[in-house]
N, CA, C and O of each residue as an XYZ file, in Angstrom:
972
protein
N      91.753     92.191     96.484
C      91.239     91.079     95.677
C      90.173     90.339     96.470
O      90.356     90.054     97.653
N      89.098     90.040     95.838
C      88.002     89.359     96.528
C      88.276     87.882     96.655
O      89.135     87.329     95.969
N      87.524     87.243     97.555
C      87.674     85.805     97.722
C      87.288     85.071     96.445
O      87.835     84.008     96.155
N      86.342     85.632     95.672
C      85.961     84.976     94.427
C      87.105     84.986     93.432
O      87.285     84.029     92.678
N      87.892     86.079     93.424
C      89.060     86.125     92.552
C      90.051     85.049     92.938
O      90.626     84.384     92.076
N      90.257     84.872     94.277
C      91.176     83.839     94.727
C      90.647     82.469     94.339
O      91.418     81.571     93.999
N      89.328     82.310     94.392
C      88.752     81.026     94.061
C      88.945     80.672     92.601
O      88.945     79.493     92.247
N      89.113     81.691     91.729
C      89.349     81.417     90.323
C      90.814     81.129     90.045
O      91.214     80.982     88.890
N      91.613     81.048     91.097
C      92.990     80.626     90.930
C      93.998     81.757     90.841
O      95.189     81.502     90.664
N      93.546     83.009     90.961
C      94.480     84.109     90.934
C      95.158     84.239     92.301
O      94.526     84.083     93.345
N      96.456     84.528     92.264
C      97.202     84.646     93.514
C      96.798     85.928     94.225
O      96.701     86.973     93.583
N      96.560     85.879     95.536
C      96.198     87.098     96.270
C      97.382     88.049     96.336
O      98.535     87.620     96.368
N      97.091     89.324     96.357
C      98.147     90.312     96.477
C      98.646     90.340     97.920
O      97.836     90.316     98.847
N      99.953     90.388     98.126
C     100.456     90.461     99.499
C     100.097     91.804    100.119
O      99.940     92.788     99.396
N      99.966     91.868    101.421
C      99.740     93.162    102.060
C     100.905     94.093    101.747
O     102.066     93.691    101.824
N     100.594     95.326    101.398
C     101.657     96.278    101.085
C     102.509     96.568    102.323
O     103.722     96.752    102.222
N     101.866     96.606    103.486
C     102.568     96.982    104.718
C     102.181     96.003    105.824
O     101.003     95.842    106.143
N     103.172     95.366    106.393
C     102.980     94.471    107.532
C     103.697     95.074    108.727
O     104.860     95.464    108.624
N     103.014     95.153    109.856
C     103.608     95.637    111.102
C     103.562     94.507    112.125
O     102.582     93.767    112.202
N     104.627     94.384    112.904
C     104.712     93.269    113.856
C     105.121     93.766    115.238
O     106.105     94.488    115.396
N     104.335     93.358    116.235
C     104.712     93.555    117.638
C     105.441     92.284    118.063
O     104.829     91.230    118.235
N     106.724     92.397    118.224
C     107.576     91.226    118.483
C     107.599     90.963    119.990
O     108.392     91.558    120.720
N     106.739     90.082    120.440
C     106.550     89.872    121.874
C     106.934     88.451    122.264
O     106.691     87.504    121.516
N     107.533     88.312    123.440
C     107.804     86.985    123.981
C     109.258     86.660    124.226
O     109.573     85.536    124.617
N     110.156     87.606    124.008
C     111.579     87.327    124.221
C     111.890     86.936    125.667
O     112.614     85.972    125.918
N     111.335     87.695    126.612
C     111.616     87.415    128.019
C     111.046     86.069    128.456
O     111.698     85.321    129.185
N     109.820     85.761    128.006
C     109.222     84.479    128.380
C     109.987     83.311    127.768
O     110.136     82.262    128.395
N     110.470     83.497    126.544
C     111.281     82.471    125.888
C     112.525     82.174    126.726
O     112.867     81.015    126.962
N     113.195     83.242    127.170
C     114.405     83.074    127.975
C     114.077     82.450    129.335
O     114.793     81.567    129.808
N     112.996     82.911    129.957
C     112.605     82.373    131.264
C     112.281     80.897    131.165
O     112.640     80.124    132.052
N     111.602     80.491    130.091
C     111.260     79.077    129.909
C     112.493     78.197    129.792
O     112.462     77.013    130.127
N     113.580     78.793    129.309
C     114.818     78.046    129.127
C     115.822     78.306    130.244
O     116.977     77.887    130.168
N     115.359     79.014    131.296
C     116.201     79.341    132.453
C     117.433     80.137    132.033
O     118.535     79.913    132.535
N     117.228     81.068    131.107
C     118.307     81.897    130.589
C     118.069     83.348    130.973
O     116.937     83.717    131.285
N     119.107     84.185    130.960
C     118.903     85.613    131.231
C     118.097     86.253    130.105
O     118.063     85.743    128.985
N     117.456     87.361    130.413
C     116.562     88.000    129.447
C     117.268     88.369    128.153
O     116.670     88.294    127.080
N     118.536     88.769    128.239
C     119.232     89.186    127.028
C     119.373     88.030    126.042
O     119.472     88.252    124.836
N     119.382     86.800    126.548
C     119.446     85.645    125.652
C     118.192     85.569    124.793
O     118.258     85.187    123.625
N     117.063     85.928    125.364
C     115.829     85.955    124.594
C     115.847     87.036    123.527
O     115.385     86.823    122.406
N     116.384     88.198    123.885
C     116.462     89.287    122.911
C     117.444     88.941    121.787
O     117.211     89.273    120.625
N     118.535     88.276    122.144
C     119.505     87.866    121.125
C     118.883     86.850    120.170
O     119.065     86.934    118.956
N     118.143     85.884    120.735
C     117.439     84.917    119.888
C     116.379     85.618    119.044
O     116.126     85.230    117.903
N     115.766     86.646    119.610
C     114.764     87.409    118.873
C     115.353     88.120    117.666
O     114.669     88.310    116.661
N     116.632     88.518    117.760
C     117.292     89.157    116.620
C     117.381     88.198    115.441
O     117.309     88.623    114.288
N     117.535     86.915    115.722
C     117.527     85.922    114.651
C     116.172     85.832    113.984
O     116.079     85.658    112.769
N     115.107     85.951    114.790
C     113.752     85.937    114.229
C     113.513     87.164    113.362
O     112.804     87.090    112.359
N     114.106     88.296    113.746
C     114.001     89.500    112.917
C     114.592     89.241    111.540
O     113.986     89.577    110.523
N     115.762     88.651    111.514
C     116.438     88.375    110.237
C     115.579     87.460    109.371
O     115.401     87.716    108.180
N     115.047     86.395    109.965
C     114.213     85.461    109.197
C     112.965     86.155    108.652
O     112.558     85.918    107.514
N     112.373     87.004    109.468
C     111.132     87.652    109.086
C     111.348     88.687    107.993
O     110.545     88.794    107.066
N     112.422     89.443    108.099
C     112.737     90.427    107.067
C     112.901     89.740    105.715
O     112.372     90.205    104.705
N     113.631     88.640    105.702
C     113.850     87.918    104.456
C     112.556     87.306    103.937
O     112.310     87.318    102.731
N     111.720     86.767    104.833
C     110.447     86.167    104.427
C     109.519     87.228    103.845
O     108.859     86.988    102.834
N     109.467     88.401    104.476
C     108.601     89.473    103.988
C     109.059     89.963    102.621
O     108.236     90.216    101.741
N     110.368     90.097    102.443
C     110.889     90.540    101.152
C     110.543     89.529    100.061
O     110.161     89.909     98.954
N     110.679     88.239    100.375
C     110.354     87.212     99.376
C     108.863     87.199     99.053
O     108.471     86.885     97.929
N     108.038     87.539    100.031
C     106.585     87.526     99.834
C     106.089     88.723     99.027
O     104.933     88.749     98.606
N     106.947     89.705     98.809
C     106.538     90.877     98.044
C     105.974     92.008     98.870
O     105.358     92.924     98.325
N     106.174     91.962    100.191
C     105.731     93.044    101.070
C     106.559     94.292    100.759
O     107.773     94.203    100.572
N     105.911     95.443    100.704
C     106.602     96.689    100.382
C     107.184     97.378    101.607
O     108.244     98.000    101.537
N     106.479     97.263    102.737
C     106.923     97.900    103.978
C     106.748     96.914    105.123
O     105.688     96.306    105.273
N     107.788     96.758    105.926
C     107.726     95.936    107.133
C     108.138     96.810    108.302
O     109.258     97.321    108.334
N     107.238     96.985    109.265
C     107.544     97.786    110.447
C     107.581     96.888    111.670
O     106.630     96.156    111.942
N     108.687     96.946    112.408
C     108.885     96.091    113.572
C     108.989     96.948    114.828
O     109.738     97.924    114.868
N     108.223     96.568    115.854
C     108.234     97.290    117.128
C     109.368     96.729    117.973
O     109.225     95.689    118.615
N     110.491     97.428    117.964
C     111.699     96.918    118.615
C     111.844     97.379    120.063
O     112.267     96.610    120.926
N     111.488     98.639    120.322
C     111.690     99.188    121.665
C     110.692    100.318    121.856
O     110.755    101.333    121.162
N     109.776    100.142    122.794
C     108.750    101.154    123.012
C     109.243    102.221    123.980
O     110.224    102.023    124.697
N     108.552    103.346    123.990
C     108.911    104.422    124.916
C     108.687    104.015    126.361
O     109.215    104.649    127.274
N     107.900    102.952    126.578
C     107.663    102.447    127.934
C     108.736    101.446    128.377
O     108.837    101.134    129.563
N     109.533    100.944    127.436
C     110.518     99.917    127.774
C     111.675    100.430    128.626
O     112.437     99.637    129.178
N     111.810    101.752    128.737
C     112.845    102.292    129.619
C     112.590    101.907    131.077
O     113.499    101.968    131.906
N     111.350    101.510    131.389
C     111.008    101.140    132.769
C     111.559     99.771    133.154
O     111.519     99.396    134.326
N     112.067     99.030    132.192
C     112.599     97.698    132.479
C     113.906     97.810    133.267
O     114.488     98.893    133.330
N     114.376     96.723    133.866
C     115.626     96.774    134.627
C     116.774     97.336    133.791
O     116.873     97.066    132.594
N     117.638     98.119    134.434
C     118.719     98.801    133.721
C     119.611     97.820    132.965
O     120.034     98.104    131.844
N     119.895     96.677    133.566
C     120.772     95.703    132.908
C     120.151     95.217    131.596
O     120.847     95.025    130.600
N     118.834     95.022    131.615
C     118.161     94.572    130.395
C     118.168     95.667    129.338
O     118.429     95.394    128.167
N     117.883     96.911    129.739
C     117.877     98.020    128.786
C     119.265     98.211    128.185
O     119.404     98.397    126.976
N     120.296     98.165    129.039
C     121.666     98.316    128.535
C     122.004     97.211    127.536
O     122.643     97.457    126.514
N     121.567     95.998    127.846
C     121.812     94.888    126.934
C     121.090     95.080    125.613
O     121.629     94.750    124.557
N     119.873     95.610    125.661
C     119.112     95.882    124.446
C     119.808     96.942    123.592
O     119.846     96.827    122.367
N     120.347     97.956    124.226
C     121.051     99.006    123.479
C     122.292     98.452    122.792
O     122.578     98.787    121.642
N     123.024     97.605    123.501
C     124.217     96.991    122.885
C     123.810     96.089    121.720
O     124.475     96.066    120.685
N     122.726     95.354    121.892
C     122.251     94.468    120.823
C     121.790     95.281    119.620
O     122.048     94.897    118.480
N     121.121     96.382    119.856
C     120.677     97.253    118.769
C     121.886     97.779    118.000
O     121.882     97.797    116.770
N     122.914     98.202    118.720
C     124.126     98.716    118.088
C     124.787     97.633    117.233
O     125.156     97.887    116.086
N     124.936     96.429    117.789
C     125.570     95.333    117.047
C     124.763     94.972    115.806
O     125.327     94.724    114.740
N     123.449     94.943    115.949
C     122.594     94.567    114.825
C     122.697     95.580    113.690
O     122.753     95.206    112.519
N     122.723     96.863    114.041
C     122.858     97.887    113.016
C     124.159     97.724    112.249
O     124.180     97.830    111.022
N     125.253     97.465    112.973
C     126.554     97.307    112.323
C     126.615     96.054    111.463
O     127.229     96.046    110.396
N     125.967     94.994    111.944
C     126.094     93.683    111.303
C     125.169     93.511    110.106
O     125.536     92.846    109.137
N     123.980     94.096    110.154
C     122.944     93.759    109.180
C     122.910     94.650    107.947
O     122.191     94.341    106.996
N     123.660     95.741    107.931
C     123.613     96.653    106.789
C     123.987     95.934    105.493
O     123.334     96.125    104.467
N     125.026     95.117    105.537
C     125.451     94.400    104.332
C     124.334     93.498    103.820
O     124.074     93.449    102.618
N     123.672     92.782    104.732
C     122.588     91.890    104.333
C     121.412     92.681    103.755
O     120.799     92.261    102.774
N     121.100     93.825    104.365
C     120.014     94.655    103.846
C     120.324     95.124    102.428
O     119.441     95.142    101.570
N     121.560     95.496    102.186
C     121.948     95.932    100.848
C     121.867     94.790     99.847
O     121.519     95.005     98.686
N     122.184     93.586    100.285
C     122.094     92.426     99.393
C     120.655     92.195     98.947
O     120.414     91.774     97.816
N     119.705     92.469     99.827
C     118.291     92.290     99.507
C     117.665     93.565     98.934
O     116.487     93.562     98.574
N     118.424     94.635     98.846
C     117.883     95.891     98.335
C     116.900     96.549     99.274
O     115.995     97.257     98.832
N     117.066     96.324    100.563
C     116.126     96.829    101.571
C     116.608     98.170    102.129
O     117.787     98.348    102.435
N     115.686     99.087    102.252
C     115.991    100.395    102.816
C     115.572    100.439    104.281
O     114.445    100.081    104.623
N     116.482    100.877    105.138
C     116.211    100.938    106.579
C     115.775    102.325    106.998
O     116.357    103.328    106.586
N     114.732    102.366    107.832
C     114.329    103.602    108.500
C     114.089    103.296    109.967
O     113.543    102.246    110.307
N     114.491    104.198    110.823
C     114.234    104.063    112.257
C     113.284    105.176    112.651
O     113.573    106.354    112.439
N     112.137    104.798    113.230
C     111.149    105.794    113.636
C     111.048    105.807    115.156
O     111.217    104.779    115.811
N     110.774    106.973    115.700
C     110.683    107.117    117.138
C     111.555    108.270    117.603
O     112.177    108.954    116.791
N     111.596    108.480    118.887
C     112.375    109.575    119.466
C     113.818    109.114    119.642
O     114.235    108.766    120.747
N     114.570    109.112    118.557
C     115.950    108.598    118.605
C     116.877    109.486    119.433
O     117.973    109.063    119.800
N     116.451    110.701    119.727
C     117.279    111.576    120.556
C     117.404    111.046    121.981
O     118.257    111.500    122.744
N     116.559    110.094    122.333
C     116.663    109.489    123.656
C     117.795    108.485    123.776
O     118.100    108.021    124.874
N     118.422    108.145    122.650
C     119.519    107.189    122.659
C     120.864    107.901    122.825
O     120.950    109.124    122.712
N     121.893    107.128    123.091
C     123.241    107.683    123.227
C     123.690    108.285    121.899
O     123.162    107.941    120.842
N     124.661    109.180    121.962
C     125.181    109.801    120.750
C     125.741    108.755    119.788
O     125.554    108.850    118.575
N     126.427    107.760    120.342
C     127.030    106.737    119.482
C     125.966    105.907    118.775
O     126.138    105.540    117.613
N     124.867    105.609    119.466
C     123.798    104.832    118.841
C     123.073    105.684    117.797
O     122.716    105.186    116.729
N     122.856    106.949    118.100
C     122.246    107.832    117.110
C     123.100    107.909    115.850
O     122.577    107.911    114.735
N     124.397    107.974    116.031
C     125.310    108.030    114.885
C     125.231    106.747    114.061
O     125.243    106.794    112.831
N     125.151    105.598    114.741
C     125.072    104.322    114.028
C     123.747    104.204    113.279
O     123.702    103.651    112.180
N     122.672    104.721    113.866
C     121.381    104.725    113.190
C     121.467    105.538    111.896
O     121.033    105.085    110.837
N     122.028    106.733    111.995
C     122.155    107.586    110.809
C     123.019    106.905    109.747
O     122.713    106.975    108.557
N     124.092    106.251    110.177
C     124.985    105.579    109.230
C     124.256    104.445    108.515
O     124.380    104.301    107.299
N     123.501    103.642    109.252
C     122.788    102.511    108.648
C     121.712    103.001    107.685
O     121.533    102.431    106.609
N     120.999    104.051    108.069
C     119.977    104.601    107.176
C     120.608    105.134    105.894
O     120.099    104.899    104.798
N     121.716    105.852    106.038
C     122.369    106.432    104.870
C     122.955    105.354    103.964
O     122.952    105.496    102.741
N     123.460    104.274    104.567
C     124.074    103.200    103.784
C     123.063    102.454    102.927
O     123.440    101.802    101.953
N     121.776    102.541    103.277
C     120.736    101.816    102.534
C     119.777    102.750    101.809
O     118.785    102.290    101.243
N     120.047    104.045    101.813
C     119.074    105.039    101.350
C     118.751    104.902     99.863
O     117.664    105.291     99.437
N     119.670    104.358     99.067
C     119.408    104.255     97.627
C     118.743    102.934     97.253
O     118.411    102.725     96.086
N     118.545    102.048     98.210
C     117.898    100.769     97.910
C     116.439    100.995     97.538
O     115.760    101.835     98.129
N     115.967    100.245     96.561
C     114.618    100.458     96.037
C     113.665     99.312     96.342
O     112.545     99.282     95.830
N     114.102     98.361     97.177
C     113.234     97.250     97.528
C     112.364     97.578     98.725
O     111.935     98.719     98.896
N     112.104     96.583     99.550
C     111.246     96.756    100.715
C     111.818     97.789    101.685
O     113.033     97.890    101.855
N     110.934     98.548    102.315
C     111.325     99.455    103.394
C     111.187     98.703    104.715
O     110.125     98.159    105.018
N     112.249     98.677    105.486
C     112.228     98.097    106.832
C     112.243     99.244    107.830
O     113.246     99.944    107.965
N     111.141     99.435    108.521
C     111.035    100.490    109.528
C     111.156     99.861    110.914
O     110.376     98.981    111.278
N     112.125    100.314    111.665
C     112.320     99.841    113.036
C     111.797    100.911    113.987
O     112.309    102.030    114.014
N     110.783    100.567    114.761
C     110.222    101.497    115.736
C     111.003    101.352    117.040
O     110.904    100.333    117.723
N     111.772    102.374    117.372
C     112.650    102.322    118.543
C     112.475    103.594    119.368
O     112.528    104.700    118.829
N     112.270    103.439    120.653
C     111.844    104.532    121.529
C     110.624    105.207    120.905
O     110.537    106.430    120.793
N     109.696    104.355    120.509
C     108.498    104.798    119.803
C     107.257    104.513    120.639
O     107.189    103.522    121.365
N     106.288    105.396    120.521
C     104.969    105.181    121.106
C     103.934    105.825    120.214
O     104.167    106.916    119.693
N     102.803    105.183    120.025
C     101.767    105.729    119.168
C     101.243    107.060    119.669
O     100.974    107.956    118.868
N     101.092    107.209    120.977
C     100.614    108.482    121.531
C     101.660    109.574    121.309
O     101.324    110.716    120.994
N     102.931    109.209    121.477
C     104.020    110.164    121.202
C     103.948    110.631    119.753
O     104.088    111.823    119.479
N     103.735    109.716    118.840
C     103.673    110.019    117.419
C     102.567    111.052    117.137
O     102.793    112.037    116.434
N     101.383    110.815    117.689
C     100.263    111.727    117.473
C     100.524    113.075    118.148
O     100.209    114.124    117.587
N     101.097    113.043    119.347
C     101.390    114.290    120.061
C     102.424    115.120    119.311
O     102.308    116.344    119.250
N     103.431    114.468    118.739
C     104.437    115.193    117.969
C     103.826    115.829    116.723
O     104.188    116.945    116.348
N     102.893    115.114    116.080
C     102.213    115.679    114.919
C     101.397    116.897    115.320
O     101.403    117.914    114.625
N     100.688    116.791    116.452
C      99.887    117.918    116.940
C     100.782    119.105    117.295
O     100.438    120.256    117.029
N     101.925    118.813    117.895
C     102.857    119.886    118.263
C     103.366    120.615    117.018
O     103.478    121.841    117.004
N     103.672    119.838    115.973
C     104.155    120.442    114.733
C     103.106    121.358    114.110
O     103.426    122.441    113.622
N     101.857    120.913    114.133
C     100.779    121.743    113.599
C     100.561    122.984    114.463
O     100.306    124.071    113.945
N     100.663    122.816    115.773
C     100.479    123.948    116.684
C     101.536    125.025    116.431
O     101.239    126.217    116.503
N     102.751    124.610    116.139
C     103.816    125.583    115.841
C     103.489    126.366    114.571
O     103.747    127.567    114.493
N     102.920    125.679    113.575
C     102.545    126.365    112.338
C     101.419    127.376    112.591
O     101.421    128.473    112.032
N     100.464    126.992    113.435
C      99.381    127.915    113.776
C      99.936    129.125    114.513
O      99.547    130.259    114.236
N     100.854    128.881    115.459
C     101.445    129.985    116.224
C     102.244    130.919    115.330
O     102.294    132.127    115.566
N     102.872    130.352    114.296
C     103.681    131.157    113.378
C     102.823    131.888    112.351
O     103.315    132.753    111.626
N     101.541    131.540    112.291
C     100.648    132.195    111.355
C     100.635    131.605    109.963
O      99.996    132.154    109.065
N     101.331    130.492    109.765
C     101.378    129.865    108.444
C     100.240    128.869    108.231
O     100.081    128.319    107.141
N      99.449    128.642    109.280
C      98.348    127.688    109.209
C      97.254    128.151    110.162
O      97.543    128.614    111.265
N      96.007    128.029    109.742
C      94.901    128.360    110.629
C      94.370    127.072    111.251
O      94.495    125.993    110.673
N      93.776    127.200    112.434
C      93.245    126.022    113.121
C      92.180    125.329    112.278
O      92.054    124.105    112.323
N      91.422    126.094    111.518
C      90.356    125.518    110.701
C      90.894    124.655    109.561
O      90.158    123.847    108.995
N      92.164    124.821    109.224
C      92.760    124.040    108.134
C      93.237    122.670    108.600
O      93.613    121.829    107.783
N      93.221    122.445    109.904
C      93.701    121.164    110.435
C      92.602    120.122    110.295
O      91.496    120.292    110.807
N      92.921    119.050    109.598
C      92.008    117.921    109.459
C      92.814    116.625    109.545
O      94.018    116.664    109.794
N      92.170    115.493    109.344
C      92.869    114.205    109.460
C      94.031    114.095    108.484
O      95.097    113.585    108.828
N      93.815    114.577    107.264
C      94.867    114.475    106.249
C      96.095    115.267    106.651
O      97.220    114.782    106.529
N      95.885    116.480    107.130
C      97.027    117.318    107.490
C      97.744    116.763    108.716
O      98.974    116.793    108.771
N      97.009    116.262    109.692
C      97.667    115.674    110.857
C      98.467    114.436    110.444
O      99.592    114.232    110.900
N      97.872    113.615    109.577
C      98.559    112.412    109.096
C      99.904    112.751    108.467
O     100.867    111.998    108.612
N      99.974    113.869    107.777
C     101.197    114.260    107.091
C     102.347    114.519    108.044
O     103.499    114.588    107.616
N     102.057    114.664    109.325
C     103.103    114.955    110.310
C     103.400    113.754    111.219
O     104.156    113.879    112.182
N     102.816    112.611    110.920
C     103.096    111.411    111.709
C     104.244    110.627    111.095
O     104.599    110.830    109.934
N     104.815    109.735    111.881
C     105.842    108.843    111.355
C     105.241    107.982    110.248
O     104.081    107.576    110.331
N     106.010    107.711    109.241
C     105.607    106.867    108.109
C     104.499    107.493    107.272
O     103.788    106.779    106.565
N     104.338    108.821    107.339
C     103.266    109.484    106.598
C     103.397    109.289    105.093
O     102.402    109.359    104.370
N     104.616    109.045    104.615
C     104.842    108.883    103.181
C     104.657    107.444    102.711
O     104.857    107.143    101.534
N     104.275    106.557    103.626
C     104.137    105.142    103.301
C     102.690    104.687    103.538
O     101.961    105.326    104.296
N     102.275    103.600    102.902
C     100.899    103.128    103.121
C     100.693    102.672    104.557
O     101.642    102.201    105.184
N      99.486    102.798    105.099
C      99.229    102.310    106.453
C      99.322    100.797    106.495
O      99.174    100.147    105.459
N      99.560    100.221    107.656
C      99.684     98.755    107.735
C      98.382     98.049    107.387
O      97.334     98.329    107.969
N      98.461     97.133    106.436
C      97.318     96.292    106.093
C      97.133     95.200    107.131
O      96.012     94.830    107.478
N      98.247     94.699    107.613
C      98.243     93.562    108.535
C      99.138     93.867    109.721
O     100.284     94.286    109.556
N      98.607     93.655    110.922
C      99.424     93.775    112.123
C      99.439     92.425    112.831
O      98.392     91.843    113.114
N     100.635     91.943    113.109
C     100.834     90.650    113.760
C     101.384     90.894    115.159
O     102.262     91.735    115.354
N     100.858     90.150    116.131
C     101.475     90.149    117.464
C     101.721     88.712    117.874
O     100.841     87.858    117.763
N     102.922     88.459    118.347
C     103.278     87.127    118.814
C     103.073     87.010    120.320
O     102.769     87.994    120.993
N     103.241     85.811    120.835
C     103.219     85.455    122.268
C     101.825     85.230    122.824
O     101.681     84.900    124.001
N     100.789     85.400    122.000
C      99.431     85.147    122.467
C      98.730     86.337    123.081
O      97.521     86.286    123.308
N      99.459     87.414    123.357
C      98.814     88.618    123.894
C      97.971     89.267    122.800
O      98.329     89.212    121.623
N      96.854     89.881    123.187
C      95.940     90.459    122.207
C      95.665     91.918    122.539
O      94.561     92.286    122.941
N      96.681     92.731    122.365
C      96.549     94.170    122.565
C      97.551     94.872    121.653
O      98.490     94.254    121.151
N      97.340     96.165    121.445
C      98.147     96.927    120.495
C      99.369     97.574    121.145
O     100.336     97.899    120.455
N      99.335     97.763    122.468
C     100.489     98.263    123.230
C     101.083     99.552    122.673
O     102.301     99.676    122.552
N     100.222    100.510    122.335
C     100.672    101.845    121.956
C     101.517    101.838    120.678
O     102.436    102.644    120.532
N     101.204    100.934    119.765
C     101.983    100.810    118.526
C     101.156    101.285    117.333
O     100.071    100.760    117.081
N     101.661    102.271    116.601
C     101.032    102.757    115.372
C      99.528    103.005    115.557
O      98.711    102.557    114.752
N      99.182    103.717    116.620
C      97.774    103.939    116.942
C      97.038    104.652    115.812
O      95.912    104.285    115.474
N      97.661    105.657    115.236
C      97.025    106.405    114.157
C      96.952    105.560    112.892
O      95.915    105.504    112.230
N      98.062    104.902    112.564
C      98.186    104.216    111.287
C      97.369    102.929    111.202
O      97.014    102.497    110.105
N      97.067    102.315    112.340
C      96.424    100.995    112.341
C      94.909    101.059    112.403
O      94.267    100.080    112.782
N      94.328    102.189    112.038
C      92.878    102.365    112.161
C      92.086    101.282    111.440
O      91.028    100.872    111.918
N      92.581    100.811    110.294
C      91.867     99.783    109.528
C      92.740     98.568    109.244
O      92.510     97.843    108.276
N      93.734     98.348    110.083
C      94.575     97.163    109.921
C      93.815     95.898    110.295
O      92.911     95.921    111.131
N      94.194     94.806    109.666
C      93.726     93.489    110.096
C      94.719     92.970    111.136
O      95.930     93.089    110.949
N      94.217     92.398    112.227
C      95.071     91.917    113.307
C      95.107     90.395    113.326
O      94.076     89.732    113.205
N      96.300     89.858    113.478
C      96.478     88.418    113.639
C      97.334     88.200    114.883
O      98.455     88.701    114.967
N      96.805     87.456    115.843
C      97.518     87.172    117.088
C      97.952     85.712    117.075
O      97.134     84.811    116.886
N      99.242     85.489    117.276
C      99.797     84.143    117.229
C     100.366     83.761    118.597
O     100.940     84.611    119.277
N     100.219     82.507    119.010
C     100.704     82.092    120.319
C     102.221     81.898    120.390
O     102.769     81.801    121.487
N     102.901     81.839    119.261
C     104.335     81.570    119.245
C     105.111     82.720    119.890
O     104.790     83.887    119.669
N     106.124     82.391    120.680
C     107.001     83.410    121.244
C     107.932     83.921    120.141
O     108.336     83.162    119.260
N     108.266     85.202    120.198
C     108.969     85.822    119.074
C     110.255     85.096    118.656
O     110.454     84.932    117.453
N     111.134     84.654    119.549
C     112.356     83.993    119.084
C     112.104     82.743    118.244
O     112.980     82.330    117.485
N     110.925     82.135    118.365
C     110.596     80.940    117.589
C     109.857     81.265    116.294
O     109.546     80.362    115.517
N     109.578     82.529    116.059
C     108.838     82.942    114.869
C     109.678     82.693    113.622
O     110.855     83.051    113.579
N     109.070     82.079    112.606
C     109.803     81.791    111.381
C     108.912     82.021    110.162
O     107.800     82.534    110.284
N     109.404     81.643    109.000
C     108.674     81.903    107.759
C     107.331     81.174    107.729
O     106.371     81.673    107.142
N     107.254     79.996    108.356
C     105.981     79.277    108.398
C     104.921     80.072    109.163
O     103.762     80.124    108.752
N     105.320     80.687    110.272
C     104.389     81.512    111.037
C     103.982     82.753    110.238
O     102.822     83.165    110.255
N     104.947     83.334    109.547
C     104.657     84.508    108.726
C     103.663     84.147    107.618
O     102.718     84.888    107.347
N     103.895     83.008    106.992
C     102.995     82.547    105.936
C     101.606     82.266    106.484
O     100.609     82.551    105.820
N     101.528     81.713    107.686
C     100.234     81.446    108.314
C      99.477     82.750    108.573
O      98.261     82.816    108.390
N     100.200     83.781    108.997
C      99.560     85.079    109.225
C      99.059     85.662    107.911
O      97.970     86.235    107.861
N      99.844     85.521    106.849
C      99.398     85.996    105.542
C      98.150     85.248    105.083
O      97.230     85.847    104.526
N      98.122     83.947    105.317
C      96.955     83.152    104.924
C      95.704     83.621    105.648
O      94.629     83.704    105.054
N      95.846     83.930    106.934
C      94.716     84.452    107.698
C      94.280     85.795    107.127
O      93.084     86.063    107.011
N      95.234     86.629    106.776
C      94.925     87.936    106.184
C      94.154     87.766    104.876
O      93.183     88.480    104.628
N      94.588     86.822    104.041
C      93.934     86.613    102.751
C      92.488     86.139    102.921
O      91.661     86.331    102.030
N      92.188     85.523    104.060
C      90.830     85.011    104.276
C      89.861     86.103    104.718
O      88.651     85.883    104.748
N      90.387     87.282    105.060
C      89.544     88.361    105.547
C      88.958     89.146    104.376
O      89.556     89.217    103.301
N      87.788     89.731    104.596
C      87.189     90.643    103.646
C      87.224     92.037    104.260
O      86.521     92.311    105.233
N      88.028     92.900    103.701
C      88.230     94.234    104.281
C      87.154     95.191    103.770
O      86.940     95.322    102.565
N      86.481     95.857    104.714
C      85.351     96.702    104.349
C      85.603     98.195    104.612
O      84.905     99.047    104.061
N      86.577     98.505    105.433
C      86.903     99.912    105.732
C      85.684    100.693    106.201
O      85.488    101.847    105.819
N      84.870    100.058    107.028
C      83.695    100.728    107.568
C      82.450    100.561    106.734
O      81.361    100.933    107.172
N      82.585    100.000    105.520
C      81.418     99.771    104.669
C      80.804     98.417    104.958
O      81.218     97.729    105.892
N      79.829     98.033    104.170
C      79.134     96.768    104.386
C      79.900     95.640    103.720
O      79.478     94.485    103.786
């Protein structure tokens, strides 16, 4: 919708897909002289608020960067705490997701997790699979480069098997093998904590995303911040490489 349409009083369409880099949990905890896991626990509350705000706003897909493939480098105690928090959240939030009609998907190399966590992921996905509302995609043990490499590997196997020729590989075919290939690319990407980088998140999918960087630390993120990001998005004129 153009700005002139908005000026005539028509409500702007919400972004179909919002992706968020949830940054600032550790700094939030450090500022309060608390252990890092306290920041991650508070961040889980921000996740709940944001999921509900996005659903109310009419967003079709919300993708949250929960745990990157680089996060394994963090101290073992913090990683272990994150895994326990992920497990608890999966068990606790399924009922709420069903109440909102939200379908859960977890993207990333889930085989890197414990068997019990993998089982809980499958259970949560299956418990929400018939929901027809917003899709909530949790990126866990995910990296944008990993995503592209896995797509390339899948295509290479087809070429080796003789079912695909190298000349048939193009952007469309590679896209079909990436995570979230069946969903629209993110219209809006939000990063909290004031950092202004993409951090290996949805590298392929974010080619034409609008970026909004907010100074708020993730545990303090609420519906007002989400609405502010949407307002900034509505003020942009998307050209997709055109004039």
